[in-house]
């Protein structure tokens, strides 16, 4: 029994449990779209490939299964590159299927072929950041490569992959692709778990440092921390893994970290690092004066990716394992050790964290207009249900939420970490909403990020995705504008101005209404809370345009870029 490769591909995607395919159309992939038309898989059309990639990324983060992206040859693939890179650097499973020129025209420069060199191909564009690329050269290889793509995207350290398919392959006859079973992820050997538990139990200043690789099911982590009374620090990407209100949570280290968190990290005698790459901002540019100093302490590092162990700091004990399985094994091993108690440390954490959140809440009562950023955060937290998902972009929205927004235990925070991509938030929120249709999803974004991904609004309308887009509008790339002003005494090329030199902004609320969404313009401090509650209740896509002053995010930590601006090179 034969069919076309495009229909066999769609049947395979159905068998793999795919619910949505995100993307755009082109002459190289419409055979797949025609096959999708008869499938229960829903195609989410975007007006730009970067928007489609971010939406697939957001879906994958929220749903816990691979996002699937379908793109066209040439500019279709290159337009998607930033979104795919964003997912890749945050270890998000994303399977990209790209149409390509006809196989028999390779190298002749047919329409939209992008190689100018005889040995090049368009898949090479993705090679620096995806886990693997496959160039399909025979119809019988398509099913095998797609199966390997899903396996590779989800096994080990999750990430993005690319299957590049000449358009003629999709239309050739093919037999149905058979399913293939996969192996279970690796656990932690019992002896290693016992060794790590004994090191933590014997330590005087132990620390659990959690990265974004432990996104779900933190019960064992909490059980381990509470039994041995070990404080928990987390990376930016791991905010919310353990509730902000937990008495052992120190918060983030590094650039955005409190002095207590950074001081404790510097003085810790045993650090168990779980699924973290010790990113630059979380490690104060790896300067031992500020956050991590392992010159006289022990680093135990567990990661599914062996390349991350010892990458930035020497690990005395390194283990390659699924971090969820590893933490459960260590927590079970720790039960044989006597419980520990550190009431003084708990009191220090309570005092520091309470002061952080209460000071932010106090600033959030301001009646100044345009609104202060923390007033926006305060109103958002008050108006949203506890289980709402906050999807941020970069700038005050990400940095402020990460540092001083006390996330409810039921809530979720999703942000672009590795690439810090401006424009991630709007479209990613649409993908999150499709994955979590019953939850309130808010895209908390700047006016720069909203402007970069305007296609997200009509996408939300077309998909009936009731995303609430809250635009923190300071008419600038505010974080960079402030950075330039503080170091160079002026801001040039960072602020949006009209031909008269005055601050300029599109009317985002009017844009929303033009697209068929609800649009709210905040004109007084009280308007924001009203608009938020109305938008949450209406369950329709809505844009809330909020005038905001440009204030720097409190950053008590260190980041080497500031030294560079002053000519202080600490290489």
Coordinates of C-alpha atoms in Angstrom, one line a residue:
X1 CA 0.0 0.0 0.0
X2 CA 1.5 3.3 -1.1
X3 CA 0.6 7.0 -0.6
X4 CA 2.6 10.2 -1.1
X5 CA 5.4 11.0 1.3
X6 CA 3.5 14.0 2.5
X7 CA 0.5 11.9 3.5
X8 CA 2.8 9.3 5.1
X9 CA 4.6 12.1 7.0
X10 CA 1.3 13.5 8.4
X11 CA 0.2 10.0 9.4
X12 CA 3.5 9.6 11.2
X13 CA 3.1 12.9 13.0
X14 CA -0.4 11.8 14.2
X15 CA 1.1 8.5 15.5
X16 CA 3.8 10.6 17.4
X17 CA 1.0 12.5 19.2
X18 CA 1.4 15.8 17.4
X19 CA -1.5 18.2 18.0
X20 CA -0.4 21.3 16.3
X21 CA 2.0 22.2 13.5
X22 CA 3.0 25.9 13.4
X23 CA 4.3 27.6 10.3
X24 CA 3.8 29.4 7.0
X25 CA 3.1 28.2 3.5
X26 CA 5.3 28.2 0.5
X27 CA 5.5 26.4 -2.8
X28 CA 7.9 23.8 -1.3
X29 CA 5.6 22.7 1.6
X30 CA 2.0 22.9 0.3
X31 CA 1.9 19.2 -0.3
X32 CA 2.3 18.7 3.4
X33 CA -0.4 21.4 4.1
X34 CA -2.8 19.5 1.7
X35 CA -2.2 16.3 3.7
X36 CA -2.8 18.2 7.0
X37 CA -6.1 19.4 5.7
X38 CA -7.5 15.9 6.2
X39 CA -5.8 15.4 9.6
X40 CA -6.9 16.0 13.2
X41 CA -3.6 17.9 13.5
X42 CA -4.3 21.6 13.5
X43 CA -2.1 23.9 11.4
X44 CA -1.4 27.3 13.0
X45 CA -0.7 29.7 10.3
X46 CA 1.6 32.7 11.1
X47 CA 2.4 35.9 9.2
X48 CA 6.1 35.5 9.8
X49 CA 8.2 32.5 10.4
X50 CA 9.8 33.9 13.5
X51 CA 6.3 34.3 15.1
X52 CA 5.6 30.7 14.1
X53 CA 8.8 29.4 15.7
X54 CA 8.2 31.3 18.9
X55 CA 4.6 30.0 19.1
X56 CA 5.8 26.4 18.6
X57 CA 8.5 27.1 21.3
X58 CA 5.8 28.4 23.7
X59 CA 3.6 25.4 23.0
X60 CA 6.5 23.0 23.7
X61 CA 7.4 24.7 27.0
X62 CA 3.9 24.6 28.3
X63 CA 2.8 21.2 26.9
X64 CA 6.0 19.3 27.7
X65 CA 6.2 17.7 24.3
X66 CA 7.9 18.8 21.0
X67 CA 6.7 21.7 19.1
X68 CA 6.6 21.2 15.3
X69 CA 7.4 23.9 12.9
X70 CA 6.9 23.8 9.1
X71 CA 8.7 26.3 7.0
X72 CA 9.5 27.1 3.3
X73 CA 12.8 27.2 1.5
X74 CA 15.2 30.1 1.7
X75 CA 13.7 33.1 3.4
X76 CA 11.2 30.9 5.1
X77 CA 13.9 29.0 6.8
X78 CA 16.1 32.0 7.5
X79 CA 13.2 34.0 9.0
X80 CA 12.6 31.2 11.4
X81 CA 16.3 31.0 12.5
X82 CA 16.0 33.4 15.5
X83 CA 13.0 31.6 16.9
X84 CA 14.6 28.2 16.5
X85 CA 17.8 29.4 18.1
X86 CA 15.8 30.7 21.0
X87 CA 14.3 27.3 21.6
X88 CA 17.6 25.5 21.1
X89 CA 19.5 27.6 23.7
X90 CA 16.8 27.0 26.3
X91 CA 16.8 23.3 25.7
X92 CA 13.2 23.2 24.3
X93 CA 12.3 20.3 22.0
X94 CA 11.4 21.7 18.6
X95 CA 11.2 19.7 15.3
X96 CA 11.6 21.9 12.2
X97 CA 10.5 20.5 8.9
X98 CA 11.7 22.7 6.0
X99 CA 10.8 22.5 2.3
X100 CA 13.7 22.8 0.0
X101 CA 14.4 23.2 -3.8
X102 CA 13.8 20.1 -6.0
X103 CA 16.5 17.6 -5.3
X104 CA 17.6 17.5 -9.0
X105 CA 18.2 21.2 -9.1
X106 CA 20.7 21.5 -6.2
X107 CA 23.5 23.9 -7.0
X108 CA 21.9 25.4 -10.1
X109 CA 20.4 28.3 -8.1
X110 CA 16.7 27.6 -8.7
X111 CA 14.1 29.9 -7.2
X112 CA 15.0 30.8 -3.6
X113 CA 18.0 28.5 -3.2
X114 CA 20.2 30.2 -0.8
X115 CA 23.6 28.6 -1.4
X116 CA 26.2 30.6 -3.2
X117 CA 28.9 28.0 -2.8
X118 CA 29.0 24.6 -4.5
X119 CA 29.1 22.6 -1.3
X120 CA 26.6 24.5 0.7
X121 CA 23.0 23.7 1.6
X122 CA 20.3 25.6 3.6
X123 CA 20.4 23.2 6.5
X124 CA 23.9 24.7 7.3
X125 CA 22.2 27.9 8.5
X126 CA 20.9 25.9 11.5
X127 CA 23.9 23.8 12.3
X128 CA 25.5 26.1 14.9
X129 CA 22.5 25.8 17.3
X130 CA 20.4 22.7 16.5
X131 CA 21.2 19.3 17.9
X132 CA 21.3 17.8 14.4
X133 CA 20.1 18.3 10.8
X134 CA 19.0 15.7 8.3
X135 CA 19.0 16.3 4.5
X136 CA 16.5 13.9 3.0
X137 CA 17.7 12.6 -0.3
X138 CA 15.5 9.6 -0.8
X139 CA 11.7 9.2 -0.1
X140 CA 12.3 6.1 2.0
X141 CA 14.5 8.0 4.4
X142 CA 11.9 10.7 5.3
X143 CA 10.1 8.6 7.9
X144 CA 13.3 7.3 9.5
X145 CA 14.8 10.8 9.7
X146 CA 11.6 12.3 11.2
X147 CA 11.5 9.5 13.8
X148 CA 15.1 10.2 14.6
X149 CA 14.4 13.9 14.8
X150 CA 11.7 13.5 17.5
X151 CA 13.9 11.1 19.4
X152 CA 16.9 13.5 19.2
X153 CA 14.8 16.6 20.1
X154 CA 13.5 14.9 23.3
X155 CA 16.3 12.6 24.5
X156 CA 19.3 13.7 26.5
X157 CA 19.3 17.5 26.7
X158 CA 16.2 18.5 24.7
X159 CA 16.7 20.9 21.8
X160 CA 15.8 21.8 18.3
X161 CA 16.4 19.7 15.2
X162 CA 15.9 20.2 11.5
X163 CA 14.7 17.8 8.8
X164 CA 15.3 19.4 5.4
X165 CA 13.2 18.0 2.6
X166 CA 13.4 18.7 -1.2
X167 CA 9.9 19.6 -2.4
X168 CA 9.7 16.8 -4.9
X169 CA 10.2 14.2 -2.1
X170 CA 6.9 15.2 -0.6
X171 CA 5.0 14.3 -3.8
X172 CA 6.7 11.0 -4.5
X173 CA 5.0 7.7 -3.6
X174 CA 5.9 6.2 -0.3
X175 CA 4.8 3.3 2.0
X176 CA 3.5 4.2 5.5
X177 CA 6.4 4.9 7.9
X178 CA 6.6 2.3 10.7
X179 CA 6.8 3.4 14.4
X180 CA 10.0 2.8 16.4
X181 CA 10.2 2.4 20.2
X182 CA 12.7 4.3 22.3
X183 CA 14.8 3.7 25.4
X184 CA 14.2 5.2 28.9
X185 CA 16.4 8.1 30.2
X186 CA 19.4 7.3 32.3
X187 CA 19.1 7.4 36.1
X188 CA 21.7 7.9 38.8
X189 CA 23.5 4.8 40.2
X190 CA 22.6 4.1 43.8
X191 CA 26.2 4.3 45.0
X192 CA 26.5 7.8 43.4
X193 CA 23.3 8.9 45.0
X194 CA 24.5 7.7 48.4
X195 CA 27.8 9.5 48.0
X196 CA 26.1 12.8 47.0
X197 CA 23.6 12.5 49.9
X198 CA 26.4 11.9 52.4
X199 CA 28.4 15.0 51.1
X200 CA 25.3 17.2 51.5
X201 CA 24.5 15.8 55.0
X202 CA 28.0 16.4 56.2
X203 CA 28.3 20.0 54.8
X204 CA 28.1 23.0 57.0
X205 CA 27.0 25.4 54.2
X206 CA 25.4 23.2 51.5
X207 CA 23.5 24.7 48.6
X208 CA 21.2 23.3 46.0
X209 CA 21.5 25.2 42.7
X210 CA 18.7 24.5 40.3
X211 CA 18.6 25.2 36.6
X212 CA 15.9 25.2 34.0
X213 CA 16.4 21.5 33.3
X214 CA 14.2 20.6 36.3
X215 CA 11.0 22.4 35.2
X216 CA 8.5 19.9 36.4
X217 CA 7.9 17.7 39.5
X218 CA 10.1 19.4 42.1
X219 CA 8.6 17.3 45.0
X220 CA 11.8 15.3 45.5
X221 CA 13.9 18.4 45.4
X222 CA 11.8 20.0 48.2
X223 CA 11.9 16.7 50.1
X224 CA 15.7 16.7 50.0
X225 CA 16.1 20.4 50.9
X226 CA 13.7 20.1 53.8
X227 CA 15.2 16.9 55.3
X228 CA 18.8 18.4 55.3
X229 CA 17.6 22.0 55.6
X230 CA 19.6 23.0 52.5
X231 CA 18.8 26.4 50.9
X232 CA 17.8 26.5 47.2
X233 CA 19.1 29.0 44.7
X234 CA 17.8 28.9 41.2
X235 CA 18.7 30.3 37.8
X236 CA 16.6 32.7 35.8
X237 CA 15.1 29.8 33.9
X238 CA 14.1 27.9 37.0
X239 CA 12.1 30.6 38.7
X240 CA 8.9 28.9 40.0
X241 CA 10.4 25.4 40.1
X242 CA 10.1 25.7 43.9
X243 CA 7.5 28.3 45.0
X244 CA 9.0 31.8 45.7
X245 CA 7.4 31.7 49.2
X246 CA 9.2 28.5 50.3
X247 CA 11.3 29.3 53.4
X248 CA 14.5 27.7 51.8
X249 CA 14.4 29.6 48.5
X250 CA 17.2 32.1 48.2
X251 CA 16.2 33.2 44.7
X252 CA 18.5 33.9 41.8
X253 CA 22.3 34.4 42.2
X254 CA 24.4 36.6 40.0
X255 CA 23.5 39.9 38.3
X256 CA 19.9 40.0 39.6
X257 CA 20.7 38.2 42.9
X258 CA 20.4 39.6 46.4
X259 CA 23.6 40.1 48.4
X260 CA 22.5 37.3 50.7
X261 CA 22.2 34.9 47.8
X262 CA 25.5 35.8 46.3
X263 CA 27.3 35.8 49.7
X264 CA 25.9 32.4 50.5
X265 CA 26.9 31.0 47.1
X266 CA 30.5 32.3 47.5
X267 CA 30.8 30.7 50.9
X268 CA 29.0 27.4 50.3
X269 CA 31.2 24.4 51.0
X270 CA 29.2 21.9 49.0
X271 CA 27.1 22.9 45.9
X272 CA 24.8 20.4 44.2
X273 CA 24.2 22.0 40.7
X274 CA 21.2 20.4 38.9
X275 CA 20.7 20.9 35.2
X276 CA 22.3 24.3 35.0
X277 CA 25.0 25.6 32.7
X278 CA 26.1 28.4 35.1
X279 CA 25.1 31.1 32.6
X280 CA 27.0 34.4 32.7
X281 CA 24.3 36.6 34.3
X282 CA 23.6 33.9 36.9
X283 CA 27.3 33.6 37.7
X284 CA 28.3 37.3 37.7
X285 CA 30.4 36.8 34.6
X286 CA 32.2 34.0 36.4
X287 CA 34.1 36.4 38.6
X288 CA 34.8 34.7 41.9
X289 CA 34.6 38.0 43.8
X290 CA 30.8 38.1 43.3
X291 CA 29.0 34.8 43.2
X292 CA 30.6 31.4 42.7
X293 CA 34.1 30.6 44.1
X294 CA 35.0 26.9 44.1
X295 CA 38.6 27.4 45.0
X296 CA 38.0 25.9 48.5
X297 CA 34.7 24.1 48.0
X298 CA 33.1 21.2 46.3
X299 CA 31.0 21.3 43.2
X300 CA 28.7 18.3 42.4
X301 CA 27.2 18.7 39.0
X302 CA 24.4 16.6 37.5
X303 CA 23.3 17.1 33.9
X304 CA 21.8 15.1 31.1
X305 CA 24.4 16.8 28.8
X306 CA 27.9 15.7 29.5
X307 CA 29.3 18.8 27.8
X308 CA 27.9 21.0 30.5
X309 CA 29.7 19.2 33.4
X310 CA 32.8 21.2 34.3
X311 CA 32.2 23.7 31.4
X312 CA 32.5 26.8 33.6
X313 CA 33.7 25.4 37.0
X314 CA 35.6 22.3 37.9
X315 CA 33.3 19.5 39.2
X316 CA 34.6 17.2 41.9
X317 CA 31.7 14.8 41.2
X318 CA 30.0 14.8 37.9
X319 CA 27.1 12.6 36.8
X320 CA 25.3 12.3 33.5
X321 CA 21.7 11.5 34.3
X322 CA 18.1 12.6 34.0
X323 CA 17.9 15.3 36.7
X324 CA 14.4 14.3 37.9
X325 CA 15.5 10.7 38.4
X326 CA 18.7 11.8 40.0
X327 CA 17.1 14.1 42.6
X328 CA 14.6 11.4 43.6
X329 CA 17.5 8.9 44.1
X330 CA 19.4 11.5 46.2
X331 CA 16.4 12.4 48.3
X332 CA 15.7 8.7 49.0
X333 CA 19.4 8.2 49.9
X334 CA 19.3 11.2 52.2
X335 CA 16.6 9.6 54.4
X336 CA 19.3 7.4 56.0
X337 CA 21.0 10.6 57.3
X338 CA 19.8 12.5 60.3
X339 CA 17.8 15.6 59.5
X340 CA 19.5 19.0 59.8
X341 CA 18.2 22.3 61.1
X342 CA 19.4 25.8 60.3
X343 CA 16.9 28.2 61.9
X344 CA 19.2 31.2 61.7
X345 CA 19.7 30.7 57.9
X346 CA 15.9 30.4 57.5
X347 CA 15.4 33.6 59.3
X348 CA 18.0 35.4 57.2
X349 CA 16.3 34.1 54.0
X350 CA 12.9 35.3 55.3
X351 CA 14.1 38.7 56.2
X352 CA 15.9 39.3 52.8
X353 CA 13.1 37.9 50.7
X354 CA 10.4 39.7 52.6
X355 CA 12.3 42.9 52.3
X356 CA 12.7 42.4 48.5
X357 CA 9.1 41.7 47.9
X358 CA 7.7 44.3 50.3
X359 CA 9.9 47.0 48.9
X360 CA 8.7 46.2 45.4
X361 CA 5.1 46.2 46.5
X362 CA 5.6 49.6 48.2
X363 CA 7.0 51.0 45.0
X364 CA 4.1 49.4 43.2
X365 CA 1.6 51.6 45.1
X366 CA 2.8 54.7 43.3
X367 CA 0.1 56.8 41.6
X368 CA 2.6 58.4 39.2
X369 CA 1.7 58.4 35.6
X370 CA 3.0 57.2 33.3
X371 CA 3.2 54.2 35.6
X372 CA 6.3 52.9 37.3
X373 CA 7.2 49.4 36.3
X374 CA 6.5 47.9 39.7
X375 CA 3.0 49.4 39.7
X376 CA 2.4 47.5 36.5
X377 CA 3.7 44.3 38.1
X378 CA 1.6 44.9 41.3
X379 CA -1.6 45.4 39.3
X380 CA -0.9 42.3 37.1
X381 CA -0.4 40.1 40.2
X382 CA -3.5 41.4 41.9
X383 CA -5.7 40.9 38.8
X384 CA -4.6 37.5 37.6
X385 CA -5.7 34.1 38.8
X386 CA -3.1 32.3 40.8
X387 CA -2.5 29.7 38.1
X388 CA -1.9 32.3 35.4
X389 CA 1.1 31.9 33.0
X390 CA 3.3 34.9 32.6
X391 CA 5.2 34.9 29.3
X392 CA 7.7 37.7 29.1
X393 CA 10.0 39.2 26.6
X394 CA 13.3 40.9 27.6
X395 CA 13.8 44.1 29.6
X396 CA 11.8 45.2 32.6
X397 CA 9.1 42.7 32.0
X398 CA 11.6 39.7 32.3
X399 CA 14.0 41.2 34.7
X400 CA 11.4 42.7 37.1
X401 CA 9.3 39.5 37.2
X402 CA 12.4 37.3 37.7
X403 CA 13.7 39.4 40.6
X404 CA 10.8 41.0 42.5
X405 CA 7.5 39.3 41.4
X406 CA 6.4 36.8 44.0
X407 CA 5.1 34.1 41.7
X408 CA 2.1 32.2 43.2
X409 CA 2.8 28.5 43.7
X410 CA 0.3 27.6 41.0
X411 CA 1.7 30.1 38.5
X412 CA 4.2 29.7 35.7
X413 CA 6.9 32.0 34.4
X414 CA 8.2 31.5 30.8
X415 CA 10.9 33.7 29.4
X416 CA 13.7 33.5 26.8
X417 CA 16.9 32.8 28.7
X418 CA 19.8 31.7 26.6
X419 CA 19.2 34.0 23.6
X420 CA 17.2 36.7 25.5
X421 CA 15.3 37.3 22.2
X422 CA 13.3 40.5 22.0
X423 CA 10.0 39.5 20.3
X424 CA 9.7 36.1 21.9
X425 CA 6.9 36.9 24.3
X426 CA 3.9 37.8 22.0
X427 CA 3.9 34.8 19.8
X428 CA 5.2 32.4 22.4
X429 CA 2.2 33.3 24.6
X430 CA -0.1 32.2 21.7
X431 CA 1.6 28.8 21.7
X432 CA 1.3 28.6 25.5
X433 CA -2.4 29.4 25.3
X434 CA -3.0 26.7 22.8
X435 CA -1.2 24.2 25.1
X436 CA -3.1 25.5 28.1
X437 CA -6.5 26.5 26.8
X438 CA -8.1 26.7 30.3
X439 CA -5.5 29.0 31.9
X440 CA -5.1 32.7 31.7
X441 CA -2.0 33.5 29.7
X442 CA -0.5 37.0 29.8
X443 CA 2.2 38.2 27.4
X444 CA 4.0 40.8 29.6
X445 CA 6.2 42.6 27.0
X446 CA 7.8 45.9 26.1
X447 CA 6.8 48.2 23.2
X448 CA 9.9 47.1 21.4
X449 CA 9.0 43.4 21.7
X450 CA 5.4 44.0 20.7
X451 CA 6.5 46.0 17.7
X452 CA 8.9 43.2 16.7
X453 CA 6.1 40.6 16.7
X454 CA 2.9 42.3 15.7
X455 CA 1.8 39.2 13.8
X456 CA 1.1 37.6 17.1
X457 CA -2.1 39.6 17.5
X458 CA -3.9 38.3 14.4
X459 CA -2.5 34.9 15.1
X460 CA -4.2 35.0 18.5
X461 CA -7.5 36.2 16.9
X462 CA -7.5 33.5 14.2
X463 CA -6.8 30.7 16.8
X464 CA -9.3 32.1 19.3
X465 CA -6.5 32.2 21.8
X466 CA -7.5 34.6 24.6
X467 CA -4.0 35.9 25.3
X468 CA -3.8 39.2 27.2
X469 CA -0.9 41.3 25.8
X470 CA 0.2 43.8 28.4
X471 CA 2.5 46.3 26.6
X472 CA 4.8 48.1 29.1
X473 CA 5.3 51.1 26.8
X474 CA 8.2 53.5 27.6
X475 CA 8.6 54.4 23.9
X476 CA 12.1 53.0 23.9
X477 CA 14.3 49.9 24.1
X478 CA 14.3 51.0 27.7
X479 CA 16.8 48.7 29.3
X480 CA 19.5 49.5 26.7
X481 CA 18.5 53.1 26.7
X482 CA 19.1 53.3 30.4
X483 CA 22.4 51.3 30.1
X484 CA 23.7 53.7 27.5
X485 CA 22.6 56.8 29.5
X486 CA 24.3 55.5 32.7
X487 CA 27.6 54.9 31.0
X488 CA 27.8 57.4 28.2
X489 CA 25.6 60.2 29.5
X490 CA 23.1 60.1 26.7
X491 CA 20.8 57.7 24.8
X492 CA 21.1 57.6 21.1
X493 CA 19.5 55.0 18.8
X494 CA 17.6 53.4 21.7
X495 CA 14.5 55.7 21.9
X496 CA 11.6 55.9 19.5
X497 CA 11.0 59.4 18.3
X498 CA 8.8 61.0 15.7
X499 CA 10.0 63.5 13.0
X500 CA 9.5 66.3 15.6
X501 CA 11.9 64.7 18.0
X502 CA 9.2 63.9 20.5
X503 CA 8.7 60.3 21.9
X504 CA 6.6 58.2 19.6
X505 CA 4.6 55.0 19.8
X506 CA 2.1 53.2 17.7
X507 CA -1.4 53.0 19.2
X508 CA -1.2 49.3 20.2
X509 CA -4.8 49.3 21.4
X510 CA -6.1 50.6 18.1
X511 CA -4.0 48.0 16.3
X512 CA -5.6 45.3 18.4
X513 CA -9.1 46.4 17.5
X514 CA -8.1 46.6 13.8
X515 CA -7.1 42.9 14.1
X516 CA -10.3 41.9 15.8
X517 CA -9.0 41.8 19.4
X518 CA -10.0 44.0 22.3
X519 CA -7.9 47.1 22.8
X520 CA -7.4 49.0 26.0
X521 CA -5.6 52.3 26.4
X522 CA -4.5 53.0 30.0
X523 CA -4.9 56.8 30.6
X524 CA -4.9 56.9 34.5
X525 CA -3.3 54.7 37.1
X526 CA -6.6 53.1 38.0
X527 CA -7.3 52.1 34.3
X528 CA -4.8 49.2 34.3
X529 CA -6.5 47.1 37.0
X530 CA -9.9 47.6 35.3
X531 CA -8.5 46.7 31.9
X532 CA -6.8 43.6 33.3
X533 CA -9.9 42.3 35.0
X534 CA -12.0 42.9 32.0
X535 CA -9.6 41.2 29.7
X536 CA -9.2 38.1 31.9
X537 CA -13.0 37.8 32.2
X538 CA -13.8 38.2 28.5
X539 CA -11.6 35.3 27.4
X540 CA -10.8 37.1 24.1
X541 CA -7.5 38.2 22.8
X542 CA -6.8 41.7 24.2
X543 CA -4.0 44.3 24.1
X544 CA -3.5 46.6 27.0
X545 CA -1.3 49.6 26.1
X546 CA 0.3 50.9 29.4
X547 CA 2.4 54.1 29.4
X548 CA 5.4 53.5 31.6
X549 CA 8.4 55.5 32.8
X550 CA 11.9 54.1 32.0
X551 CA 13.5 53.0 35.3
X552 CA 16.5 50.7 35.7
X553 CA 15.9 47.2 37.1
X554 CA 17.5 46.9 40.5
X555 CA 20.7 44.9 39.8
X556 CA 22.7 44.3 43.0
X557 CA 25.0 41.8 41.3
X558 CA 27.8 42.1 38.8
X559 CA 28.0 41.8 35.0
X560 CA 31.2 42.2 33.1
X561 CA 29.6 44.3 30.3
X562 CA 29.6 47.3 32.7
X563 CA 33.3 47.0 33.2
X564 CA 33.9 46.9 29.5
X565 CA 32.1 50.2 29.0
X566 CA 34.5 51.7 31.5
X567 CA 37.5 50.1 29.8
X568 CA 38.1 47.6 32.7
X569 CA 38.7 44.3 30.9
X570 CA 38.6 41.4 33.2
X571 CA 39.4 38.6 30.8

